[in-house]
Short mmCIF file of C-alpha atoms in Angstrom, two decimals:
data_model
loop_
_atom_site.label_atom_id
_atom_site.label_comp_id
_atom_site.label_asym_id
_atom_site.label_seq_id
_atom_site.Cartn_x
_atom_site.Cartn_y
_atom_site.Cartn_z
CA UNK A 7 54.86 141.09 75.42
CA UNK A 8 58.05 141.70 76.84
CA UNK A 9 58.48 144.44 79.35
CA UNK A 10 61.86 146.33 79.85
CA UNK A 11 62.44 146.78 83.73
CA UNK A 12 65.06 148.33 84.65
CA UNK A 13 66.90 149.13 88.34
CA UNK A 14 69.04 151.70 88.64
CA UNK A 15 71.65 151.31 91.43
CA UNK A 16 74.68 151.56 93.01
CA UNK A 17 76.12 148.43 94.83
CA UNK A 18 76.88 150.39 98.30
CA UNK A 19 73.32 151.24 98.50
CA UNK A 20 71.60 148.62 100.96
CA UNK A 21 68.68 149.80 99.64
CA UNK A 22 69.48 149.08 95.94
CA UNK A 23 70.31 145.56 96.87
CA UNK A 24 66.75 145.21 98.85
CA UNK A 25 64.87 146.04 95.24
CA UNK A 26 67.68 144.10 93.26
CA UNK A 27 66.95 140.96 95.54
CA UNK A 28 63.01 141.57 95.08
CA UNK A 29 63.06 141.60 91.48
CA UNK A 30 65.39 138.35 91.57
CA UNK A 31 62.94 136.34 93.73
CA UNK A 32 60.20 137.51 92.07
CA UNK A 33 61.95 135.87 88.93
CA UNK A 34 61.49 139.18 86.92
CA UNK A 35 64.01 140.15 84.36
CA UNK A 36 65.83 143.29 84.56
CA UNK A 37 68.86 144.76 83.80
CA UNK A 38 70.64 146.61 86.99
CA UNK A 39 72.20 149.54 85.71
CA UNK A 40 75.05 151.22 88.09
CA UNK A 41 75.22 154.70 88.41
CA UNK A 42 77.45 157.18 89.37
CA UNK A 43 75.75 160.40 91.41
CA UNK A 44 77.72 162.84 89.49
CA UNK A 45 74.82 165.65 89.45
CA UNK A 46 74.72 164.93 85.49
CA UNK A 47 73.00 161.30 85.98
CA UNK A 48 69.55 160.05 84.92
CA UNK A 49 69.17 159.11 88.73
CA UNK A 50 68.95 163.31 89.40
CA UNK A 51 66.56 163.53 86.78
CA UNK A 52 64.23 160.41 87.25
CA UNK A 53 64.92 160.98 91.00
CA UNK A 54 64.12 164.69 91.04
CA UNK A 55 63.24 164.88 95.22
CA UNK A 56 65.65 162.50 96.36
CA UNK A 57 68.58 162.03 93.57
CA UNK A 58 69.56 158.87 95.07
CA UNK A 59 68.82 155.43 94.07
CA UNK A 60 67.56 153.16 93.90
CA UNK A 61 65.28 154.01 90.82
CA UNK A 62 63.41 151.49 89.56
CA UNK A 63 62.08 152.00 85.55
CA UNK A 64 59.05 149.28 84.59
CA UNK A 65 57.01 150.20 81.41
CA UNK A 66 59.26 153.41 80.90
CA UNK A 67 57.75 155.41 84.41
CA UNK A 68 60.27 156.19 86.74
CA UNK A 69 59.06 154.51 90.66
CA UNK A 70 62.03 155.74 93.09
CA UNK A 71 62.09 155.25 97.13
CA UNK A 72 63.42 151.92 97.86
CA UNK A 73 59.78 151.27 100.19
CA UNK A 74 57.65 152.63 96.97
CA UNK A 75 59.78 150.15 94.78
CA UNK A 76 58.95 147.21 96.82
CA UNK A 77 55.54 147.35 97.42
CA UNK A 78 55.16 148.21 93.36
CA UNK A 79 57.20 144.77 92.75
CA UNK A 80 54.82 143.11 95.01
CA UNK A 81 51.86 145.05 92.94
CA UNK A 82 53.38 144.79 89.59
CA UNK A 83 54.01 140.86 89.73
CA UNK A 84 51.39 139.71 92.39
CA UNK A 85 52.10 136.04 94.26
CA UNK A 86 50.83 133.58 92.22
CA UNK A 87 51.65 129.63 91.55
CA UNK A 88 54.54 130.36 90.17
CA UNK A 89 55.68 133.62 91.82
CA UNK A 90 56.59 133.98 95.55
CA UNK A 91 55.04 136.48 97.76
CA UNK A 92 57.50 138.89 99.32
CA UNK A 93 55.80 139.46 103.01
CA UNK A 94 53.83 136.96 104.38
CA UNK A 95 50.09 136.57 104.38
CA UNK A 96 48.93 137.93 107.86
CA UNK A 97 49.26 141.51 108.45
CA UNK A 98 51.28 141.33 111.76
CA UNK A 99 53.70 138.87 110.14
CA UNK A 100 54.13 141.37 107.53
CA UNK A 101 54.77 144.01 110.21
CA UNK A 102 57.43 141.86 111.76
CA UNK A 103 59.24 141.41 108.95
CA UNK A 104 59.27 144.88 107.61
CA UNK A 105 60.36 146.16 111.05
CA UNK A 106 63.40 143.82 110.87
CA UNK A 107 64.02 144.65 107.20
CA UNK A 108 63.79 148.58 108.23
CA UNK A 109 66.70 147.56 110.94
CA UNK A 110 68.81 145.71 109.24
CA UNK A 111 68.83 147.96 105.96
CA UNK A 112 69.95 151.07 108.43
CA UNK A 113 72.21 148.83 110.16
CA UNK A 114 74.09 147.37 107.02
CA UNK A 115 73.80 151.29 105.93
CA UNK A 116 75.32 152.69 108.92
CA UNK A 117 78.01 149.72 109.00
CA UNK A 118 81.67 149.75 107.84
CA UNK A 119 80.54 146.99 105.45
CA UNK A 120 79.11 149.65 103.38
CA UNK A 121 82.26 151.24 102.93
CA UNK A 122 83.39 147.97 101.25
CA UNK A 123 80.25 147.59 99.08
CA UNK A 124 80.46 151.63 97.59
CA UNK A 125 84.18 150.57 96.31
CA UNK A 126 83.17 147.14 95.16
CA UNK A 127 82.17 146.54 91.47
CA UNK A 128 78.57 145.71 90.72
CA UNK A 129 78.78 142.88 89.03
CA UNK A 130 80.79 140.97 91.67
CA UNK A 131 77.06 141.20 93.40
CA UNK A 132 74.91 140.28 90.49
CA UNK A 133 76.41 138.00 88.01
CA UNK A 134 72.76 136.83 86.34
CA UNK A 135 71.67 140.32 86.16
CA UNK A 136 73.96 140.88 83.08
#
């Protein structure tokens, strides 16, 4: 059975690119969607608390909250033979490396890079997702 999975993003969100690089290493098919916060979006109304994406859609629910969406990924398609593990196995390794994701997704947010990723096209990030 094939399962639509969907991420809705926008490619000057660090956080987007966190749950649109999960989903690629995980080897999951999706199709990244860019959005626009206009106040008329589906990201307002899938989003209702935050209206920000990411927004990720998996079996037609809504999950949104970058941290949610990446522990659901890990959930939803569990390491296996064939499918990589996002954190490693031991519990203070995992706490290692989400304290140096936290940093350097508030970093890259805070950065003038960002700037240069909110006026870059999408698809200049994510050629296979399309």
């Amino acid at each position: 059975e094939e399962e639509e999975v969907k991420l809705l993003m926008s490619a000057g969100s660090a956080h987007s690119m966190s749950c649109s690089l999960a989903l690629l290493e995980k080897g999951v098919k999706f199709e990244a969607v860019e959005v626009i916060l206009s106040g008329t979006s589906d990201v307002e109304r899938l989003n209702p608390v935050f209206k920000q994406v990411p927004v990720l859609i998996h079996r037609g629910k809504a999950i949104s909250d970058f941290q949610v969406i990446l522990d659901y990924i890990e959930e939803a398609w569990p390491p296996s033979d064939t499918t990589p593990a996002l954190l490693p196995a031991s519990a203070y390794d995992r706490s290692v490396a989400r304290f140096w994701a936290n940093f350097a997704s508030n970093k890259v947010a805070l950065s003038p890079f960002s700037s240069f990723l909110q006026a870059t096209p999408l698809h200049r990030f994510h050629p296979f997702c399309f």
